CSV table of C-alpha atoms in Angstrom, one decimal:
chain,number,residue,atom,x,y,z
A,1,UNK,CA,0.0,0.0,0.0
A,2,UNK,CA,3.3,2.5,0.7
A,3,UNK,CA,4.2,2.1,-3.0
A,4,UNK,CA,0.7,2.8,-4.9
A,5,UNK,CA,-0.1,5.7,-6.7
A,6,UNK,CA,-2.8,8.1,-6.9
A,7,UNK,CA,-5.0,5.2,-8.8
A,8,UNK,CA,-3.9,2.9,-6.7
A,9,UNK,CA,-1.8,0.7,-8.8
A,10,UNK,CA,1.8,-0.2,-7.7
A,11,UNK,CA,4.5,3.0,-9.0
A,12,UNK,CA,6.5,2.0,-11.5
A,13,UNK,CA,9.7,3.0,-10.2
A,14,UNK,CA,8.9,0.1,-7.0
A,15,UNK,CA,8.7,-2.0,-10.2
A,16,UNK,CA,11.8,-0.8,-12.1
A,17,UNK,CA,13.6,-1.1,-8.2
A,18,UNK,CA,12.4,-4.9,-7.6
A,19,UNK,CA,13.7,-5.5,-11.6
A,20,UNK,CA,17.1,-4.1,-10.7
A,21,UNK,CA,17.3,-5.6,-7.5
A,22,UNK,CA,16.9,-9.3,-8.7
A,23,UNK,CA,19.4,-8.1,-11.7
A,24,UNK,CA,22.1,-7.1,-9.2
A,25,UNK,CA,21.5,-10.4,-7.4
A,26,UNK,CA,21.7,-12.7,-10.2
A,27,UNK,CA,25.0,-10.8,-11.7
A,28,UNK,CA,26.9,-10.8,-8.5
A,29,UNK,CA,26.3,-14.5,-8.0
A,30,UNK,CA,27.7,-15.0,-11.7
A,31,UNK,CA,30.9,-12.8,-10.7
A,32,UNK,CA,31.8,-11.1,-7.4
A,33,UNK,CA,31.4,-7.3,-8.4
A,34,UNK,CA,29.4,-6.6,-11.7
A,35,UNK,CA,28.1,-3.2,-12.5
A,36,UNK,CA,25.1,-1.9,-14.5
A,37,UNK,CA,26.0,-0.9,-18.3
A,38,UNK,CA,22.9,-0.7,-18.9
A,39,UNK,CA,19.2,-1.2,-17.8
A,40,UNK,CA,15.3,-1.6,-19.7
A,41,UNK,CA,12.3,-2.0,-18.2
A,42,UNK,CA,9.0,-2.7,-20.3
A,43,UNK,CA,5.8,-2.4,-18.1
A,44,UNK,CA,3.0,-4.9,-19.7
A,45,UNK,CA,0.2,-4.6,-17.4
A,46,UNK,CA,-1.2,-3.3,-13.4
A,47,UNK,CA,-0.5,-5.1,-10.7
A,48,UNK,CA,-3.8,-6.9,-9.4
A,49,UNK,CA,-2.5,-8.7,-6.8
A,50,UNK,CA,-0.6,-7.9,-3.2
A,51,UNK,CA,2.5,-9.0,-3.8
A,52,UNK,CA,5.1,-8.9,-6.6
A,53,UNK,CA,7.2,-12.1,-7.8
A,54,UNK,CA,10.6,-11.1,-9.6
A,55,UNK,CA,12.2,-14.0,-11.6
A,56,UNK,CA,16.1,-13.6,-12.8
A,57,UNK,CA,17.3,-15.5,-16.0
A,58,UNK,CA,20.5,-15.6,-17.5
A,59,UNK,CA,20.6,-15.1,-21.0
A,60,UNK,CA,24.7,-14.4,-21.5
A,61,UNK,CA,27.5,-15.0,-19.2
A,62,UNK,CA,30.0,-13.9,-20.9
A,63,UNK,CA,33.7,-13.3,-19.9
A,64,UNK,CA,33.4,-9.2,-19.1
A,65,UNK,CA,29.6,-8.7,-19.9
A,66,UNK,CA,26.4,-10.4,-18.5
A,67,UNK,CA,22.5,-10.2,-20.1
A,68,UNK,CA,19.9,-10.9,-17.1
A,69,UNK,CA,16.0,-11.2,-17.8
A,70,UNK,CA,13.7,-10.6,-14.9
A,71,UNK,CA,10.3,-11.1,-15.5
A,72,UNK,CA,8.2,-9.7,-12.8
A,73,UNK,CA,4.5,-10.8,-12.0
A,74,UNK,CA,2.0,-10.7,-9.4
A,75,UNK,CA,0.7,-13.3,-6.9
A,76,UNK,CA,-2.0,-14.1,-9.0
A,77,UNK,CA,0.5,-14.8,-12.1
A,78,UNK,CA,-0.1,-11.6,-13.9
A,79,UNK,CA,2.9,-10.3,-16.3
A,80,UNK,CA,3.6,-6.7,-15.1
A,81,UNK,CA,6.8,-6.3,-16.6
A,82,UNK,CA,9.7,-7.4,-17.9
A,83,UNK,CA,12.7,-5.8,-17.2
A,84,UNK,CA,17.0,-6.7,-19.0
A,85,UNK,CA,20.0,-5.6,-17.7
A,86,UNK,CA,23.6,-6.1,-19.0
A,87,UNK,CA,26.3,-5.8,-16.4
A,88,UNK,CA,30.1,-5.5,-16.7
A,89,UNK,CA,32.4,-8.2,-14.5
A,90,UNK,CA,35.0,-6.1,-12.7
């Protein structure tokens, strides 16, 4: 309820902050310190139910750069977005 807007729906930068969160997870598991190159987020649809489910997938690990796919639904399996984010091994 702390992170809905005006109409109620979830913000989408406590979207876009759960997508990066799961990114920076997933790429410092793959290598100790990896930083954000870059970083997309594509909202698909409101939240409708009370809590959010962020999934991380790795789509490259390569030997200086990193792709991660986080799809991110709600608890009643509803798509809400789909954020990617590259990162750079340090």
């Amino acid at each position: 309820e702390d992170f809905r807007n005006g109409f109620g729906a979830v913000m989408g930068g406590a979207i876009f902050t759960l997508g990066d969160f799961a990114f920076a997870v997933m790429s410092n598991q793959l290598h100790k310190l990896t930083v954000g190159l870059q970083v997309s987020i594509n909202y698909l649809s409101g939240a409708k139910g009370k809590k959010l489910i962020a999934k991380a997938t790795v789509r490259k690990d390569g030997r200086t750069t990193s792709v991660i796919n986080v799809d991110i639904t709600d608890d009643t399996g509803r798509e809400v977005a789909q954020f990617v984010g590259t990162g750079y091994k340090m």
